[in-house]
Every structure is written in structure tokens, then in C-alpha cells.
Amino acid sequence: MTLPAPHQASAPAPAPAPAPAPANASARYTRRSVLTGAFALATAAALPVAAAGHAYSAAVPNIIGCSTWGARAASEPVVVLANRPERIVVHHTATANVTDYSKQRAYALAKAIQTYHMDAQGWIDTGQHFTVSRGAFVLEGRHNSLAELNTGRRQVRAAHCVGQNTVSIGIENEGTYTSATPPAAQFAALADLCAHICSQYGLPASEIYGHRDFNATSCPGDRLYALLPTLRKDVAARLGTPLSEPEEDPVWDLVRQATGGPAGTLGEYLPAGLLR
């Protein structure tokens, strides 16, 4: 009897023949499903490794908190909402385009805005979440906005844009940008801030809008509004993600048309003498 060679493996059994495809197999794999799957794989490969719960990664800007610039206490407790924001809304303060780019000026601006919002508008605190001065200083507006941004899970209810105060982050930019453009450093600081907000809350850069997109107002000025496509591209570049188009929502478009009348207009100025 002949013995097999040491460690010689027996031939594998033939694999079973695949089951015939059902007659409607093509219906399971539409062009949309194939493209969606390919896009998901490509996107996953392109995204940087991020902290749990965060889709993106971006540099953290230096944001000056309320206690540092000397904010008054809110007149009543600030409401922290359980939801994350869905978008960013950009504003301008419609104040003078000063050449004082100092930190002291930024502090004075933050104090003046809070005084106007609380004492003239009757709000509980500063209306917007953050402010970017012409000197490129980024300041917290409404109390607790920075703390909630740092966690990336909730947002503070604000008073910067009618219909958007519970679902968006509001950013005021010092200056009037109807016919002038923001200083380069201020625009870069705005892009840094937007990228950080998008990173923390998992927002795409396409979800950056102007105040006029939701209310009957000229804010954030024709020139700054015209720069929003550039802002979105700059933010996407900072995030290292492709810039997608915002999803069309015809129902929401009708709502905006119906609610975007004069009642939605917010004052975007400070009375003479308030900011010294």
C-alpha cells in the first residue's frame, strides 16, 4: 500500500454552483443604489479620522468668552436646546467700518451689542451666538454658546434670525458690507469659526446662509452675501471635504416666502453714541 506524502492536503471539494438570480434581481440594484453605495465608500475613505460623534476635523479658533470681554449676566436663564443646529446664519452689524482693529475695540463692540439687545430690544442677552470683529477677534455672544459648541451636542436658543433661532448658529460680523468687503483677516476668521462649528456639529459647508435667506432684510450686505459661495468653499477646504449643494426643500421655500415679510425684519445697527 502506498502512503500519502507528509502534509499533503486532499483536493478541495468543488464549490456549489450559485443559485440562479431571481427574475426581478435587476430591480434590487438600481443606478441610484449603486451610485449611492460608491459615493458612501468614497466619502468614508476621504474623511479624516475624527472624534466620536464628529464627522469632520478643523482647527480650533481662539474664541473669547463672555466672562473675558465683560458681559453682563443674562436677565433670565439662557435656554439650552437638546438638538444640534442644522445650519449657520451669517450677519453684519451694520456699524461703521472702523480701522481700529484692537482687542479693546472688539470688547467694546460686544458690550455695545449686548446693551442694545437687552435694553433696547428687550432680549434676555446678546442675540447672536458669536461675533467676529473687524480686527479678526472672535467673541462669544449669548452666554453658554461656547460651552455648548465645545461639547458639539446641543445649542443655545438665540435671537438673531426669525424662524431660525432654535435650529441655527448666528454669527455677527462687525461692519457694513453693502458696498464694502470685509477685511481679509476678518473673513479668514469667519471661515475658521464656521469650519470649527461645522466640525463640532457635523454640518456640511453648504449649510452656511445669509440672514436675508430667511428674513426680509439686507443683512449681511450685498458684498458679504456675494462672498458666501467663497466662504462655503473656504470652509470645505478647511474641513477637507467636498462641497455639496444644499438639498432643495420646496415646502420650506414656500414657508420662507410666506414668513419673509416685514415682520421678520431685525434691526442690525447700534444707535449713535452707544459704541464709543
PDB file of C-alpha atoms in Angstrom:
ATOM      1  CA  MET A   1       0.000   0.000   0.000  1.00  0.00           C
ATOM      2  CA  THR A   2       1.387   3.434  -0.906  1.00  0.00           C
ATOM      3  CA  LEU A   3       1.215   6.066   1.874  1.00  0.00           C
ATOM      4  CA  PRO A   4       0.462   9.721   1.021  1.00  0.00           C
ATOM      5  CA  ALA A   5       3.345  12.203   1.246  1.00  0.00           C
ATOM      6  CA  PRO A   6       3.647  14.022   4.585  1.00  0.00           C
ATOM      7  CA  HIS A   7       1.391  17.141   4.926  1.00  0.00           C
ATOM      8  CA  GLN A   8      -0.143  16.537   1.529  1.00  0.00           C
ATOM      9  CA  ALA A   9      -3.636  18.069   1.501  1.00  0.00           C
ATOM     10  CA  SER A  10      -6.517  16.394  -0.157  1.00  0.00           C
ATOM     11  CA  ALA A  11      -8.139  18.176  -3.090  1.00  0.00           C
ATOM     12  CA  PRO A  12     -10.877  20.630  -2.009  1.00  0.00           C
ATOM     13  CA  ALA A  13     -14.467  19.762  -2.743  1.00  0.00           C
ATOM     14  CA  PRO A  14     -15.896  21.693  -5.674  1.00  0.00           C
ATOM     15  CA  ALA A  15     -17.817  24.862  -4.670  1.00  0.00           C
ATOM     16  CA  PRO A  16     -21.568  24.637  -5.042  1.00  0.00           C
ATOM     17  CA  ALA A  17     -22.986  26.308  -8.083  1.00  0.00           C
ATOM     18  CA  PRO A  18     -24.516  29.720  -7.366  1.00  0.00           C
ATOM     19  CA  ALA A  19     -28.270  29.840  -7.109  1.00  0.00           C
ATOM     20  CA  PRO A  20     -29.943  31.314 -10.155  1.00  0.00           C
ATOM     21  CA  ALA A  21     -30.788  35.009  -9.805  1.00  0.00           C
ATOM     22  CA  PRO A  22     -34.462  35.778  -9.341  1.00  0.00           C
ATOM     23  CA  ALA A  23     -36.272  37.221 -12.276  1.00  0.00           C
ATOM     24  CA  ASN A  24     -36.581  40.634 -10.589  1.00  0.00           C
ATOM     25  CA  ALA A  25     -32.965  40.835  -9.426  1.00  0.00           C
ATOM     26  CA  SER A  26     -32.297  43.922 -11.530  1.00  0.00           C
ATOM     27  CA  ALA A  27     -34.948  45.804  -9.565  1.00  0.00           C
ATOM     28  CA  ARG A  28     -32.888  45.436  -6.392  1.00  0.00           C
ATOM     29  CA  TYR A  29     -29.855  47.206  -7.828  1.00  0.00           C
ATOM     30  CA  THR A  30     -30.920  50.467  -9.347  1.00  0.00           C
ATOM     31  CA  ARG A  31     -28.479  53.018 -10.689  1.00  0.00           C
ATOM     32  CA  ARG A  32     -29.233  55.212  -7.664  1.00  0.00           C
ATOM     33  CA  SER A  33     -28.394  52.462  -5.158  1.00  0.00           C
ATOM     34  CA  VAL A  34     -25.123  51.605  -6.917  1.00  0.00           C
ATOM     35  CA  LEU A  35     -24.048  55.243  -7.111  1.00  0.00           C
ATOM     36  CA  THR A  36     -25.071  55.880  -3.518  1.00  0.00           C
ATOM     37  CA  GLY A  37     -23.033  52.950  -2.299  1.00  0.00           C
ATOM     38  CA  ALA A  38     -19.988  54.019  -4.320  1.00  0.00           C
ATOM     39  CA  PHE A  39     -20.307  57.580  -3.056  1.00  0.00           C
ATOM     40  CA  ALA A  40     -20.574  56.403   0.544  1.00  0.00           C
ATOM     41  CA  LEU A  41     -17.405  54.324   0.204  1.00  0.00           C
ATOM     42  CA  ALA A  42     -15.515  57.172  -1.450  1.00  0.00           C
ATOM     43  CA  THR A  43     -16.665  59.662   1.147  1.00  0.00           C
ATOM     44  CA  ALA A  44     -15.726  57.390   4.037  1.00  0.00           C
ATOM     45  CA  ALA A  45     -12.245  56.969   2.582  1.00  0.00           C
ATOM     46  CA  ALA A  46     -11.838  60.727   2.124  1.00  0.00           C
ATOM     47  CA  LEU A  47     -12.978  61.832   5.580  1.00  0.00           C
ATOM     48  CA  PRO A  48     -10.269  62.318   8.208  1.00  0.00           C
ATOM     49  CA  VAL A  49     -10.363  60.320  11.412  1.00  0.00           C
ATOM     50  CA  ALA A  50     -12.417  62.382  13.857  1.00  0.00           C
ATOM     51  CA  ALA A  51     -13.579  62.178  17.427  1.00  0.00           C
ATOM     52  CA  ALA A  52     -16.633  60.064  18.137  1.00  0.00           C
ATOM     53  CA  GLY A  53     -19.793  61.883  17.082  1.00  0.00           C
ATOM     54  CA  HIS A  54     -17.927  64.419  14.924  1.00  0.00           C
ATOM     55  CA  ALA A  55     -17.885  63.975  11.164  1.00  0.00           C
ATOM     56  CA  TYR A  56     -15.093  66.441  10.466  1.00  0.00           C
ATOM     57  CA  SER A  57     -11.915  67.833  11.938  1.00  0.00           C
ATOM     58  CA  ALA A  58     -10.903  71.509  11.901  1.00  0.00           C
ATOM     59  CA  ALA A  59      -8.536  73.784  13.759  1.00  0.00           C
ATOM     60  CA  VAL A  60      -9.983  75.311  16.914  1.00  0.00           C
ATOM     61  CA  PRO A  61     -10.113  79.130  16.739  1.00  0.00           C
ATOM     62  CA  ASN A  62      -9.481  81.271  19.784  1.00  0.00           C
ATOM     63  CA  ILE A  63     -12.960  82.322  20.937  1.00  0.00           C
ATOM     64  CA  ILE A  64     -13.127  84.963  23.673  1.00  0.00           C
ATOM     65  CA  GLY A  65     -15.774  84.018  26.213  1.00  0.00           C
ATOM     66  CA  CYS A  66     -18.398  86.273  27.778  1.00  0.00           C
ATOM     67  CA  SER A  67     -16.608  86.453  31.126  1.00  0.00           C
ATOM     68  CA  THR A  68     -13.400  87.624  29.441  1.00  0.00           C
ATOM     69  CA  TRP A  69     -14.891  90.512  27.474  1.00  0.00           C
ATOM     70  CA  GLY A  70     -17.011  91.586  30.426  1.00  0.00           C
ATOM     71  CA  ALA A  71     -20.565  90.574  29.525  1.00  0.00           C
ATOM     72  CA  ARG A  72     -23.460  91.365  31.826  1.00  0.00           C
ATOM     73  CA  ALA A  73     -25.398  88.461  33.225  1.00  0.00           C
ATOM     74  CA  ALA A  74     -28.417  87.435  31.166  1.00  0.00           C
ATOM     75  CA  SER A  75     -31.687  88.811  32.523  1.00  0.00           C
ATOM     76  CA  GLU A  76     -33.084  85.270  32.786  1.00  0.00           C
ATOM     77  CA  PRO A  77     -31.664  81.777  32.319  1.00  0.00           C
ATOM     78  CA  VAL A  78     -30.449  81.057  28.809  1.00  0.00           C
ATOM     79  CA  VAL A  79     -32.278  78.105  27.254  1.00  0.00           C
ATOM     80  CA  VAL A  80     -30.114  75.204  26.103  1.00  0.00           C
ATOM     81  CA  LEU A  81     -31.851  73.071  23.491  1.00  0.00           C
ATOM     82  CA  ALA A  82     -31.377  69.322  23.167  1.00  0.00           C
ATOM     83  CA  ASN A  83     -30.883  69.482  19.397  1.00  0.00           C
ATOM     84  CA  ARG A  84     -27.857  70.311  17.321  1.00  0.00           C
ATOM     85  CA  PRO A  85     -28.074  73.205  14.848  1.00  0.00           C
ATOM     86  CA  GLU A  86     -28.864  72.494  11.217  1.00  0.00           C
ATOM     87  CA  ARG A  87     -27.109  75.475   9.652  1.00  0.00           C
ATOM     88  CA  ILE A  88     -25.109  78.680  10.167  1.00  0.00           C
ATOM     89  CA  VAL A  89     -26.587  82.134   9.512  1.00  0.00           C
ATOM     90  CA  VAL A  90     -24.180  85.000   8.714  1.00  0.00           C
ATOM     91  CA  HIS A  91     -24.940  88.629   9.650  1.00  0.00           C
ATOM     92  CA  HIS A  92     -23.266  92.018   9.610  1.00  0.00           C
ATOM     93  CA  THR A  93     -23.677  94.525  12.431  1.00  0.00           C
ATOM     94  CA  ALA A  94     -24.269  97.456  10.036  1.00  0.00           C
ATOM     95  CA  THR A  95     -21.903  99.566  12.147  1.00  0.00           C
ATOM     96  CA  ALA A  96     -19.022 101.740  10.957  1.00  0.00           C
ATOM     97  CA  ASN A  97     -16.190 100.093   9.030  1.00  0.00           C
ATOM     98  CA  VAL A  98     -13.601 101.253  11.542  1.00  0.00           C
ATOM     99  CA  THR A  99      -9.844 100.845  11.206  1.00  0.00           C
ATOM    100  CA  ASP A 100      -9.444 100.210  14.923  1.00  0.00           C
ATOM    101  CA  TYR A 101      -8.629  96.517  14.854  1.00  0.00           C
ATOM    102  CA  SER A 102      -7.675  96.232  18.516  1.00  0.00           C
ATOM    103  CA  LYS A 103      -8.941  93.748  21.070  1.00  0.00           C
ATOM    104  CA  GLN A 104     -10.249  96.667  23.125  1.00  0.00           C
ATOM    105  CA  ARG A 105     -12.462  97.696  20.220  1.00  0.00           C
ATOM    106  CA  ALA A 106     -13.739  94.124  19.908  1.00  0.00           C
ATOM    107  CA  TYR A 107     -14.632  94.103  23.605  1.00  0.00           C
ATOM    108  CA  ALA A 108     -16.416  97.459  23.294  1.00  0.00           C
ATOM    109  CA  LEU A 109     -18.372  96.147  20.318  1.00  0.00           C
ATOM    110  CA  ALA A 110     -19.509  93.048  22.208  1.00  0.00           C
ATOM    111  CA  LYS A 111     -20.627  95.151  25.175  1.00  0.00           C
ATOM    112  CA  ALA A 112     -22.492  97.629  22.966  1.00  0.00           C
ATOM    113  CA  ILE A 113     -24.330  94.868  21.110  1.00  0.00           C
ATOM    114  CA  GLN A 114     -25.386  93.263  24.376  1.00  0.00           C
ATOM    115  CA  THR A 115     -26.564  96.591  25.783  1.00  0.00           C
ATOM    116  CA  TYR A 116     -28.603  97.318  22.672  1.00  0.00           C
ATOM    117  CA  HIS A 117     -30.143  93.859  22.516  1.00  0.00           C
ATOM    118  CA  MET A 118     -31.052  93.769  26.194  1.00  0.00           C
ATOM    119  CA  ASP A 119     -32.022  97.386  26.874  1.00  0.00           C
ATOM    120  CA  ALA A 120     -33.495  98.465  23.529  1.00  0.00           C
ATOM    121  CA  GLN A 121     -34.737  95.190  22.054  1.00  0.00           C
ATOM    122  CA  GLY A 122     -35.817  93.684  25.367  1.00  0.00           C
ATOM    123  CA  TRP A 123     -33.991  90.407  24.828  1.00  0.00           C
ATOM    124  CA  ILE A 124     -32.544  88.386  27.695  1.00  0.00           C
ATOM    125  CA  ASP A 125     -28.979  88.559  26.370  1.00  0.00           C
ATOM    126  CA  THR A 126     -26.978  89.149  23.205  1.00  0.00           C
ATOM    127  CA  GLY A 127     -28.989  87.817  20.264  1.00  0.00           C
ATOM    128  CA  GLN A 128     -26.312  86.014  18.255  1.00  0.00           C
ATOM    129  CA  HIS A 129     -24.081  83.145  19.316  1.00  0.00           C
ATOM    130  CA  PHE A 130     -20.762  84.617  18.128  1.00  0.00           C
ATOM    131  CA  THR A 131     -19.269  87.884  16.853  1.00  0.00           C
ATOM    132  CA  VAL A 132     -16.259  88.473  14.582  1.00  0.00           C
ATOM    133  CA  SER A 133     -14.696  91.934  14.883  1.00  0.00           C
ATOM    134  CA  ARG A 134     -13.021  93.785  12.026  1.00  0.00           C
ATOM    135  CA  GLY A 135      -9.759  93.048  13.802  1.00  0.00           C
ATOM    136  CA  ALA A 136     -10.490  89.294  13.423  1.00  0.00           C
ATOM    137  CA  PHE A 137     -11.229  88.697  17.104  1.00  0.00           C
ATOM    138  CA  VAL A 138     -13.921  86.061  17.673  1.00  0.00           C
ATOM    139  CA  LEU A 139     -16.149  86.580  20.707  1.00  0.00           C
ATOM    140  CA  GLU A 140     -18.913  84.590  22.328  1.00  0.00           C
ATOM    141  CA  GLY A 141     -22.264  86.380  22.112  1.00  0.00           C
ATOM    142  CA  ARG A 142     -25.062  84.740  24.053  1.00  0.00           C
ATOM    143  CA  HIS A 143     -23.952  83.049  27.261  1.00  0.00           C
ATOM    144  CA  ASN A 144     -23.241  79.281  27.111  1.00  0.00           C
ATOM    145  CA  SER A 145     -22.840  79.314  23.323  1.00  0.00           C
ATOM    146  CA  LEU A 146     -19.155  78.478  23.595  1.00  0.00           C
ATOM    147  CA  ALA A 147     -19.624  75.729  26.174  1.00  0.00           C
ATOM    148  CA  GLU A 148     -22.253  74.019  24.031  1.00  0.00           C
ATOM    149  CA  LEU A 149     -20.134  74.389  20.905  1.00  0.00           C
ATOM    150  CA  ASN A 150     -17.280  72.678  22.735  1.00  0.00           C
ATOM    151  CA  THR A 151     -19.457  69.652  23.506  1.00  0.00           C
ATOM    152  CA  GLY A 152     -20.945  69.533  19.985  1.00  0.00           C
ATOM    153  CA  ARG A 153     -24.221  68.032  21.163  1.00  0.00           C
ATOM    154  CA  ARG A 154     -26.617  70.909  21.911  1.00  0.00           C
ATOM    155  CA  GLN A 155     -27.161  74.567  21.081  1.00  0.00           C
ATOM    156  CA  VAL A 156     -28.346  77.691  22.860  1.00  0.00           C
ATOM    157  CA  ARG A 157     -31.643  79.228  21.797  1.00  0.00           C
ATOM    158  CA  ALA A 158     -30.823  82.622  20.314  1.00  0.00           C
ATOM    159  CA  ALA A 159     -32.497  85.753  18.896  1.00  0.00           C
ATOM    160  CA  HIS A 160     -30.654  86.519  15.668  1.00  0.00           C
ATOM    161  CA  CYS A 161     -32.999  85.366  12.867  1.00  0.00           C
ATOM    162  CA  VAL A 162     -36.768  84.897  12.963  1.00  0.00           C
ATOM    163  CA  GLY A 163     -37.641  81.261  12.364  1.00  0.00           C
ATOM    164  CA  GLN A 164     -34.048  80.079  12.786  1.00  0.00           C
ATOM    165  CA  ASN A 165     -33.293  80.738  16.437  1.00  0.00           C
ATOM    166  CA  THR A 166     -33.692  77.113  17.506  1.00  0.00           C
ATOM    167  CA  VAL A 167     -32.020  75.430  14.536  1.00  0.00           C
ATOM    168  CA  SER A 168     -29.060  77.613  13.552  1.00  0.00           C
ATOM    169  CA  ILE A 169     -25.908  79.293  14.826  1.00  0.00           C
ATOM    170  CA  GLY A 170     -25.860  83.066  14.285  1.00  0.00           C
ATOM    171  CA  ILE A 171     -22.605  84.931  13.604  1.00  0.00           C
ATOM    172  CA  GLU A 172     -22.403  88.741  13.549  1.00  0.00           C
ATOM    173  CA  ASN A 173     -19.564  90.356  11.600  1.00  0.00           C
ATOM    174  CA  GLU A 174     -18.591  93.877  12.605  1.00  0.00           C
ATOM    175  CA  GLY A 175     -19.093  96.368   9.799  1.00  0.00           C
ATOM    176  CA  THR A 176     -21.439  97.379   6.996  1.00  0.00           C
ATOM    177  CA  TYR A 177     -20.949  95.278   3.883  1.00  0.00           C
ATOM    178  CA  THR A 178     -23.459  96.666   1.423  1.00  0.00           C
ATOM    179  CA  SER A 179     -20.739  98.185  -0.800  1.00  0.00           C
ATOM    180  CA  ALA A 180     -17.527  97.315   1.053  1.00  0.00           C
ATOM    181  CA  THR A 181     -15.930  93.929   1.587  1.00  0.00           C
ATOM    182  CA  PRO A 182     -14.734  92.659   4.975  1.00  0.00           C
ATOM    183  CA  PRO A 183     -11.021  92.900   5.785  1.00  0.00           C
ATOM    184  CA  ALA A 184      -9.174  89.768   4.691  1.00  0.00           C
ATOM    185  CA  ALA A 185      -8.279  88.827   8.264  1.00  0.00           C
ATOM    186  CA  GLN A 186     -11.889  89.155   9.402  1.00  0.00           C
ATOM    187  CA  PHE A 187     -13.124  86.987   6.539  1.00  0.00           C
ATOM    188  CA  ALA A 188     -10.484  84.362   7.320  1.00  0.00           C
ATOM    189  CA  ALA A 189     -11.516  84.384  10.990  1.00  0.00           C
ATOM    190  CA  LEU A 190     -15.142  83.922   9.928  1.00  0.00           C
ATOM    191  CA  ALA A 191     -14.138  80.928   7.787  1.00  0.00           C
ATOM    192  CA  ASP A 192     -12.146  79.447  10.689  1.00  0.00           C
ATOM    193  CA  LEU A 193     -15.122  79.852  13.020  1.00  0.00           C
ATOM    194  CA  CYS A 194     -17.577  78.356  10.526  1.00  0.00           C
ATOM    195  CA  ALA A 195     -15.258  75.396   9.919  1.00  0.00           C
ATOM    196  CA  HIS A 196     -14.992  74.763  13.656  1.00  0.00           C
ATOM    197  CA  ILE A 197     -18.779  74.948  14.074  1.00  0.00           C
ATOM    198  CA  CYS A 198     -19.254  72.554  11.159  1.00  0.00           C
ATOM    199  CA  SER A 199     -16.668  70.211  12.649  1.00  0.00           C
ATOM    200  CA  GLN A 200     -18.239  70.191  16.092  1.00  0.00           C
ATOM    201  CA  TYR A 201     -21.822  69.767  14.908  1.00  0.00           C
ATOM    202  CA  GLY A 202     -21.245  67.607  11.831  1.00  0.00           C
ATOM    203  CA  LEU A 203     -22.538  70.223   9.383  1.00  0.00           C
ATOM    204  CA  PRO A 204     -21.530  70.396   5.713  1.00  0.00           C
ATOM    205  CA  ALA A 205     -20.082  73.671   4.455  1.00  0.00           C
ATOM    206  CA  SER A 206     -23.088  74.006   2.142  1.00  0.00           C
ATOM    207  CA  GLU A 207     -25.277  74.810   5.174  1.00  0.00           C
ATOM    208  CA  ILE A 208     -23.979  78.387   5.503  1.00  0.00           C
ATOM    209  CA  TYR A 209     -26.547  81.069   4.707  1.00  0.00           C
ATOM    210  CA  GLY A 210     -27.121  84.800   4.964  1.00  0.00           C
ATOM    211  CA  HIS A 211     -29.743  86.458   7.160  1.00  0.00           C
ATOM    212  CA  ARG A 212     -31.636  87.607   4.061  1.00  0.00           C
ATOM    213  CA  ASP A 213     -32.194  83.991   3.046  1.00  0.00           C
ATOM    214  CA  PHE A 214     -34.779  83.754   5.837  1.00  0.00           C
ATOM    215  CA  ASN A 215     -35.992  87.269   6.705  1.00  0.00           C
ATOM    216  CA  ALA A 216     -36.821  90.480   4.830  1.00  0.00           C
ATOM    217  CA  THR A 217     -33.547  92.294   5.459  1.00  0.00           C
ATOM    218  CA  SER A 218     -30.500  93.484   3.516  1.00  0.00           C
ATOM    219  CA  CYS A 219     -28.253  91.721   6.035  1.00  0.00           C
ATOM    220  CA  PRO A 220     -25.444  90.659   5.697  1.00  0.00           C
ATOM    221  CA  GLY A 221     -24.991  93.290   2.981  1.00  0.00           C
ATOM    222  CA  ASP A 222     -24.692  92.754  -0.761  1.00  0.00           C
ATOM    223  CA  ARG A 223     -20.907  92.379  -0.758  1.00  0.00           C
ATOM    224  CA  LEU A 224     -20.678  89.909   2.123  1.00  0.00           C
ATOM    225  CA  TYR A 225     -23.674  87.977   0.814  1.00  0.00           C
ATOM    226  CA  ALA A 226     -21.941  87.695  -2.573  1.00  0.00           C
ATOM    227  CA  LEU A 227     -18.933  86.213  -0.766  1.00  0.00           C
ATOM    228  CA  LEU A 228     -20.911  83.351   0.801  1.00  0.00           C
ATOM    229  CA  PRO A 229     -20.089  80.914  -2.042  1.00  0.00           C
ATOM    230  CA  THR A 230     -16.404  81.673  -1.432  1.00  0.00           C
ATOM    231  CA  LEU A 231     -16.940  81.239   2.290  1.00  0.00           C
ATOM    232  CA  ARG A 232     -18.501  77.817   1.735  1.00  0.00           C
ATOM    233  CA  LYS A 233     -15.576  76.765  -0.465  1.00  0.00           C
ATOM    234  CA  ASP A 234     -13.044  78.023   2.092  1.00  0.00           C
ATOM    235  CA  VAL A 235     -14.815  76.168   4.892  1.00  0.00           C
ATOM    236  CA  ALA A 236     -14.981  72.970   2.854  1.00  0.00           C
ATOM    237  CA  ALA A 237     -11.257  73.271   2.170  1.00  0.00           C
ATOM    238  CA  ARG A 238     -10.528  73.675   5.878  1.00  0.00           C
ATOM    239  CA  LEU A 239     -12.632  70.604   6.603  1.00  0.00           C
ATOM    240  CA  GLY A 240     -11.043  68.607   3.814  1.00  0.00           C
ATOM    241  CA  THR A 241     -14.452  67.618   2.456  1.00  0.00           C
ATOM    242  CA  PRO A 242     -16.140  68.100  -0.918  1.00  0.00           C
ATOM    243  CA  LEU A 243     -18.588  70.973  -1.188  1.00  0.00           C
ATOM    244  CA  SER A 244     -22.069  69.620  -1.849  1.00  0.00           C
ATOM    245  CA  GLU A 245     -25.118  71.566  -2.885  1.00  0.00           C
ATOM    246  CA  PRO A 246     -27.746  72.131  -0.171  1.00  0.00           C
ATOM    247  CA  GLU A 247     -30.786  69.942  -0.554  1.00  0.00           C
ATOM    248  CA  GLU A 248     -33.798  71.600  -2.152  1.00  0.00           C
ATOM    249  CA  ASP A 249     -36.878  71.696   0.034  1.00  0.00           C
ATOM    250  CA  PRO A 250     -39.872  73.148  -1.846  1.00  0.00           C
ATOM    251  CA  VAL A 251     -42.062  73.116   1.255  1.00  0.00           C
ATOM    252  CA  TRP A 252     -39.511  75.112   3.238  1.00  0.00           C
ATOM    253  CA  ASP A 253     -39.112  77.529   0.292  1.00  0.00           C
ATOM    254  CA  LEU A 254     -42.856  78.228   0.450  1.00  0.00           C
ATOM    255  CA  VAL A 255     -42.660  78.765   4.207  1.00  0.00           C
ATOM    256  CA  ARG A 256     -39.830  81.254   3.758  1.00  0.00           C
ATOM    257  CA  GLN A 257     -41.792  83.137   1.115  1.00  0.00           C
ATOM    258  CA  ALA A 258     -44.838  83.300   3.380  1.00  0.00           C
ATOM    259  CA  THR A 259     -42.935  84.379   6.507  1.00  0.00           C
ATOM    260  CA  GLY A 260     -40.261  86.577   4.976  1.00  0.00           C
ATOM    261  CA  GLY A 261     -42.250  89.816   5.151  1.00  0.00           C
ATOM    262  CA  PRO A 262     -41.531  92.976   7.123  1.00  0.00           C
ATOM    263  CA  ALA A 263     -42.479  91.256  10.396  1.00  0.00           C
ATOM    264  CA  GLY A 264     -39.334  89.180  10.024  1.00  0.00           C
ATOM    265  CA  THR A 265     -37.015  92.177   9.783  1.00  0.00           C
ATOM    266  CA  LEU A 266     -34.480  92.602  12.567  1.00  0.00           C
ATOM    267  CA  GLY A 267     -32.613  95.795  13.332  1.00  0.00           C
ATOM    268  CA  GLU A 268     -28.918  95.397  12.545  1.00  0.00           C
ATOM    269  CA  TYR A 269     -27.490  98.629  13.870  1.00  0.00           C
ATOM    270  CA  LEU A 270     -26.402 100.311  17.066  1.00  0.00           C
ATOM    271  CA  PRO A 271     -27.783 103.744  17.955  1.00  0.00           C
ATOM    272  CA  ALA A 272     -25.347 106.652  17.688  1.00  0.00           C
ATOM    273  CA  GLY A 273     -23.251 107.052  20.808  1.00  0.00           C
ATOM    274  CA  LEU A 274     -23.804 103.546  22.139  1.00  0.00           C
ATOM    275  CA  LEU A 275     -20.478 102.285  20.794  1.00  0.00           C
ATOM    276  CA  ARG A 276     -17.777 104.677  21.901  1.00  0.00           C
TER     277      ARG A 276
END
